[in-house]
Amino acid sequence: MRVGRQTARRTGRVPSRAASWAGLVALTWGLAAGSAQAESVAHGQQLFESRCVACHSLDAHRVGPALRGVFGRPAGKAPGYDYSAAMAKATHRWTPDKLKAWLTNPEALVPGQAMGYQVEQAADRADIVAYLATLSNR
């Protein structure tokens, strides 16, 4: 147990086998969580590309506003986009929870808005939001 001896010389304590196992388990869980997050982002990108690009782009306004850097942006305020009157009056900022609520039912979040699409599955909404969260302004 060479590592244990080195640790013992530095700290005066020998790491226990239980502590070593606990560290290994924590590392494994951390890697699994990172892998799950990467899968969520990849699935979100696929969903965005198959469902959202009919109206949205990442970098240019189309039927809907460009979505790169949407996190933290005031709703209804993307420069250069012509929002509906209802959306232009919105007072919230786009957070993960607001985006999930928006994708669940845009009309419930901003009555009178113009988006006519909803994402039915909660897991799909979460994955789209996870993908958008990776896209910062350039």
XYZ file of N, CA and C in Angstrom:
414
model
N 0.846 -1.176 0.000
C 0.000 0.000 0.000
C 0.886 1.230 0.000
N 1.537 1.437 -1.088
C 2.491 2.528 -1.212
C 1.827 3.889 -1.003
N 0.650 4.091 -1.609
C -0.049 5.364 -1.434
C -0.334 5.611 0.029
N -0.754 4.575 0.731
C -1.033 4.718 2.164
C 0.201 5.141 2.940
N 1.348 4.577 2.603
C 2.588 4.949 3.296
C 2.958 6.397 3.010
N 2.805 6.812 1.746
C 3.118 8.204 1.411
C 2.187 9.145 2.162
N 0.915 8.811 2.198
C -0.046 9.634 2.929
C 0.284 9.647 4.405
N 0.635 8.496 4.930
C 0.966 8.408 6.353
C 2.169 9.280 6.683
N 3.170 9.298 5.805
C 4.349 10.142 6.061
C 3.993 11.623 6.039
N 3.120 12.026 5.114
C 2.750 13.442 5.018
C 1.822 13.882 6.131
N 0.825 13.073 6.427
C -0.229 13.498 7.355
C -0.196 12.798 8.690
N 0.531 11.709 8.764
C 0.525 10.934 9.998
C -0.659 9.993 10.086
N -1.472 9.912 9.002
C -2.655 9.048 8.999
C -2.607 8.131 7.788
N -3.006 6.915 7.976
C -3.104 5.961 6.876
C -4.558 5.957 6.417
N -4.809 6.144 5.109
C -6.198 6.145 4.657
C -6.830 4.773 4.862
N -8.039 4.770 5.338
C -8.728 3.499 5.561
C -9.235 2.950 4.235
N -9.437 1.659 4.210
C -9.967 1.022 3.013
C -11.377 1.558 2.724
N -12.159 1.805 3.771
C -13.514 2.341 3.586
C -13.459 3.722 2.943
N -12.524 4.550 3.378
C -12.394 5.885 2.792
C -11.990 5.785 1.326
N -11.121 4.845 1.016
C -10.710 4.650 -0.377
C -11.900 4.231 -1.229
N -12.704 3.300 -0.726
C -13.897 2.868 -1.457
C -14.897 4.006 -1.603
N -15.067 4.782 -0.550
C -15.997 5.914 -0.615
C -15.557 6.898 -1.695
N -14.263 7.140 -1.778
C -13.748 8.028 -2.822
C -13.988 7.476 -4.208
N -13.780 6.182 -4.371
C -14.007 5.543 -5.661
C -15.479 5.614 -6.058
N -16.370 5.368 -5.115
C -17.809 5.444 -5.388
C -18.194 6.869 -5.774
N -17.696 7.857 -5.042
C -18.010 9.256 -5.350
C -17.516 9.624 -6.748
N -16.314 9.183 -7.097
C -15.771 9.449 -8.424
C -16.634 8.797 -9.495
N -17.041 7.560 -9.273
C -17.879 6.846 -10.238
C -19.213 7.551 -10.424
N -19.840 7.964 -9.328
C -21.111 8.682 -9.428
C -20.929 10.000 -10.162
N -19.845 10.674 -9.895
C -19.573 11.936 -10.581
C -19.413 11.742 -12.076
N -18.689 10.698 -12.469
C -18.521 10.412 -13.889
C -19.847 10.037 -14.534
N -20.666 9.260 -13.828
C -21.975 8.874 -14.359
C -22.863 10.097 -14.526
N -22.828 11.010 -13.565
C -23.632 12.230 -13.663
C -23.167 13.071 -14.843
N -21.861 13.176 -15.041
C -21.333 13.923 -16.181
C -21.738 13.296 -17.494
N -21.728 11.980 -17.549
C -22.137 11.266 -18.748
C -23.620 11.483 -19.023
N -24.432 11.439 -17.988
C -25.872 11.671 -18.147
C -26.126 13.089 -18.640
N -25.382 14.067 -18.114
C -25.539 15.457 -18.551
C -25.153 15.590 -20.023
N -24.067 14.950 -20.422
C -23.639 15.004 -21.821
C -24.694 14.378 -22.729
N -25.293 13.274 -22.293
C -26.358 12.639 -23.074
C -27.569 13.552 -23.170
N -27.902 14.237 -22.079
C -29.028 15.166 -22.071
C -28.796 16.301 -23.065
N -27.591 16.860 -23.057
C -27.250 17.947 -23.976
C -27.299 17.457 -25.422
N -26.741 16.287 -25.697
C -26.748 15.742 -27.060
C -28.175 15.486 -27.537
N -29.003 14.932 -26.667
C -30.403 14.696 -27.030
C -31.121 16.027 -27.234
N -30.826 17.009 -26.393
C -31.417 18.338 -26.547
C -31.056 18.969 -27.878
N -29.812 18.781 -28.317
C -29.395 19.309 -29.614
C -30.175 18.624 -30.737
N -30.338 17.300 -30.641
C -31.114 16.576 -31.650
C -32.549 17.079 -31.687
N -33.135 17.278 -30.508
C -34.508 17.778 -30.453
C -34.601 19.179 -31.038
N -33.651 20.038 -30.676
C -33.640 21.402 -31.210
C -33.579 21.365 -32.734
N -32.678 20.539 -33.260
C -32.491 20.472 -34.707
C -33.681 19.849 -35.430
N -34.445 19.012 -34.761
C -35.587 18.382 -35.419
C -36.907 19.104 -35.161
N -37.010 19.841 -34.068
C -38.293 20.457 -33.721
C -38.294 21.982 -33.742
N -37.172 22.588 -33.442
C -37.159 24.039 -33.207
C -36.685 24.850 -34.403
N -35.851 24.252 -35.265
C -35.242 25.033 -36.340
C -36.228 25.452 -37.428
N -37.428 24.941 -37.413
C -38.426 25.426 -38.362
C -38.709 26.909 -38.115
N -38.558 27.332 -36.870
C -38.830 28.735 -36.526
C -37.639 29.470 -35.922
N -36.705 28.739 -35.320
C -35.584 29.369 -34.613
C -34.252 28.958 -35.214
N -33.291 29.834 -35.051
C -31.897 29.563 -35.381
C -31.106 29.925 -34.139
N -29.864 29.519 -34.094
C -29.035 29.921 -32.960
C -28.575 31.362 -33.099
N -28.253 31.785 -34.322
C -27.582 33.069 -34.503
C -28.333 34.111 -35.316
N -29.427 33.744 -35.950
C -30.171 34.711 -36.756
C -31.657 34.596 -36.436
N -32.325 35.733 -36.436
C -33.772 35.724 -36.217
C -34.460 35.111 -37.431
N -35.477 34.330 -37.158
C -36.297 33.746 -38.214
C -37.738 34.055 -37.837
N -38.626 33.089 -37.911
C -39.993 33.288 -37.431
C -39.946 33.608 -35.941
N -39.053 32.931 -35.222
C -38.802 33.207 -33.808
C -37.417 33.809 -33.647
N -37.126 34.335 -32.467
C -35.820 34.975 -32.250
C -34.670 33.965 -32.202
N -33.471 34.452 -32.456
C -32.265 33.632 -32.319
C -32.120 33.227 -30.859
N -31.624 32.019 -30.612
C -31.611 31.496 -29.244
C -30.232 31.325 -28.612
N -29.168 31.590 -29.347
C -27.845 31.520 -28.697
C -27.788 32.608 -27.619
N -27.349 32.224 -26.431
C -27.235 33.188 -25.339
C -28.557 33.587 -24.711
N -29.579 32.756 -24.863
C -30.903 33.098 -24.337
C -30.922 33.174 -22.810
N -30.072 32.393 -22.133
C -30.087 32.397 -20.665
C -29.687 33.753 -20.120
N -30.532 34.283 -19.253
C -30.286 35.582 -18.646
C -30.821 36.741 -19.463
N -31.200 36.487 -20.700
C -31.738 37.543 -21.559
C -33.140 37.920 -21.079
N -33.461 39.203 -21.074
C -34.840 39.582 -20.764
C -35.771 39.042 -21.856
N -36.886 38.479 -21.454
C -37.856 37.951 -22.418
C -38.390 39.088 -23.276
N -38.545 38.820 -24.560
C -39.110 39.808 -25.468
C -38.186 40.961 -25.801
N -36.873 40.780 -25.594
C -35.961 41.912 -25.787
C -34.738 41.591 -26.644
N -34.741 40.519 -27.415
C -33.584 40.236 -28.275
C -33.471 41.354 -29.310
N -32.327 42.023 -29.375
C -32.167 43.142 -30.310
C -32.446 42.723 -31.752
N -33.253 43.524 -32.433
C -33.520 43.296 -33.841
C -34.667 42.355 -34.146
N -35.305 41.793 -33.124
C -36.427 40.890 -33.379
C -37.735 41.622 -33.104
N -38.720 41.437 -33.977
C -40.022 42.096 -33.858
C -40.985 41.187 -33.085
N -41.059 41.392 -31.785
C -41.900 40.571 -30.907
C -43.367 40.986 -30.978
N -44.242 40.056 -30.598
C -45.654 40.390 -30.427
C -45.759 41.407 -29.294
N -46.853 42.147 -29.261
C -47.038 43.155 -28.208
C -46.985 42.511 -26.829
N -47.603 41.339 -26.689
C -47.615 40.658 -25.385
C -46.205 40.273 -24.963
N -45.432 39.739 -25.881
C -44.076 39.300 -25.536
C -43.177 40.496 -25.255
N -43.354 41.572 -25.981
C -42.541 42.774 -25.762
C -42.781 43.353 -24.369
N -43.947 43.079 -23.795
C -44.273 43.583 -22.451
C -43.840 42.632 -21.336
N -43.339 41.466 -21.683
C -42.921 40.487 -20.665
C -41.836 41.098 -19.782
N -41.844 40.711 -18.509
C -40.899 41.306 -17.553
C -39.899 40.310 -16.975
N -39.987 39.050 -17.339
C -39.071 38.060 -16.762
C -37.806 37.915 -17.604
N -36.818 37.260 -17.009
C -35.598 36.873 -17.725
C -35.669 35.370 -17.959
N -34.972 34.922 -18.995
C -34.968 33.500 -19.314
C -34.011 32.748 -18.395
N -34.600 31.913 -17.568
C -33.880 31.006 -16.675
C -34.250 29.584 -17.102
N -33.569 28.575 -16.588
C -33.981 27.204 -16.928
C -35.453 26.941 -16.595
N -35.911 27.391 -15.434
C -37.310 27.152 -15.056
C -38.282 27.901 -15.961
N -37.953 29.139 -16.319
C -38.839 29.909 -17.214
C -38.883 29.276 -18.602
N -37.733 28.810 -19.094
C -37.732 28.162 -20.408
C -38.532 26.865 -20.396
N -38.428 26.102 -19.319
C -39.224 24.871 -19.219
C -40.712 25.207 -19.174
N -41.082 26.238 -18.425
C -42.486 26.665 -18.371
C -42.949 27.132 -19.750
N -42.100 27.859 -20.443
C -42.414 28.352 -21.785
C -42.640 27.191 -22.747
N -41.756 26.215 -22.716
C -41.889 25.069 -23.611
C -43.074 24.183 -23.243
N -43.483 24.232 -21.973
C -44.656 23.479 -21.526
C -45.929 24.106 -22.069
N -46.051 25.431 -21.915
C -47.256 26.139 -22.338
C -46.942 27.626 -22.470
N -46.506 28.062 -23.647
C -46.136 29.467 -23.821
C -47.264 30.434 -23.455
N -48.482 30.066 -23.789
C -49.624 30.956 -23.536
C -49.869 31.158 -22.046
N -49.602 30.147 -21.242
C -49.777 30.287 -19.791
C -48.733 31.232 -19.205
N -47.541 31.252 -19.780
C -46.478 32.118 -19.269
C -46.660 33.556 -19.740
N -46.998 33.737 -21.012
C -47.194 35.080 -21.573
C -48.464 35.053 -22.426
N -49.615 35.362 -21.828
C -50.863 35.374 -22.592
C -50.783 36.348 -23.774
N -51.217 35.877 -24.936
C -51.207 36.711 -26.126
C -49.931 36.613 -26.948
N -48.982 35.806 -26.525
C -47.735 35.622 -27.281
C -48.030 34.893 -28.594
N -47.047 34.764 -29.462
C -47.292 34.225 -30.798
C -46.786 32.798 -31.035
N -46.088 32.195 -30.083
C -45.549 30.851 -30.328
C -46.650 29.806 -30.175
N -46.833 29.008 -31.207
C -47.899 28.023 -31.191
C -47.418 26.598 -31.011
N -46.277 26.403 -30.398
C -45.706 25.065 -30.262
C -45.417 24.778 -28.798
N -45.676 23.534 -28.383
C -45.366 23.087 -27.026
C -44.572 21.790 -27.104
N -43.744 21.551 -26.105
C -43.005 20.294 -26.002
C -43.707 19.477 -24.926
N -44.294 18.376 -25.320
C -45.149 17.593 -24.422
C -44.396 16.895 -23.293
N -43.249 16.304 -23.584
C -42.539 15.487 -22.595
C -41.589 16.330 -21.740
N -41.709 16.188 -20.427
C -40.850 16.936 -19.499
C -39.371 16.641 -19.741
N -39.032 15.389 -20.021
C -37.624 15.036 -20.266
C -37.101 15.725 -21.520
N -37.933 15.839 -22.543
C -37.519 16.536 -23.766
C -37.312 18.024 -23.494
N -38.210 18.619 -22.720
C -38.041 20.037 -22.356
C -36.729 20.239 -21.613
N -36.461 19.370 -20.649
C -35.227 19.485 -19.860
C -33.995 19.343 -20.750
N -34.044 18.450 -21.724
C -32.895 18.244 -22.604
C -32.685 19.438 -23.540
N -33.754 20.003 -24.061
C -33.625 21.197 -24.909
C -33.026 22.343 -24.100
N -33.500 22.527 -22.889
C -32.971 23.582 -22.020
C -31.502 23.311 -21.690
N -31.145 22.052 -21.437
C -29.740 21.708 -21.163
C -28.863 22.059 -22.361
N -29.352 21.798 -23.552
C -28.601 22.152 -24.761
C -28.447 23.666 -24.881
N -29.543 24.397 -24.746
C -29.469 25.858 -24.864
C -28.539 26.463 -23.816
N -28.460 25.823 -22.658
C -27.592 26.324 -21.586
C -26.116 26.258 -21.966
N -25.770 25.406 -22.910
C -24.363 25.285 -23.307
C -23.953 26.346 -24.320
N -24.905 27.110 -24.815
C -24.638 28.054 -25.904
C -24.560 29.480 -25.379
N -23.371 29.984 -25.260
C -23.210 31.362 -24.797
C -23.125 32.292 -25.996
N -23.258 33.578 -25.734
C -23.063 34.564 -26.799
C -21.623 34.521 -27.263
N -21.415 34.735 -28.524
C -20.038 34.739 -29.061
C -19.418 36.095 -28.909
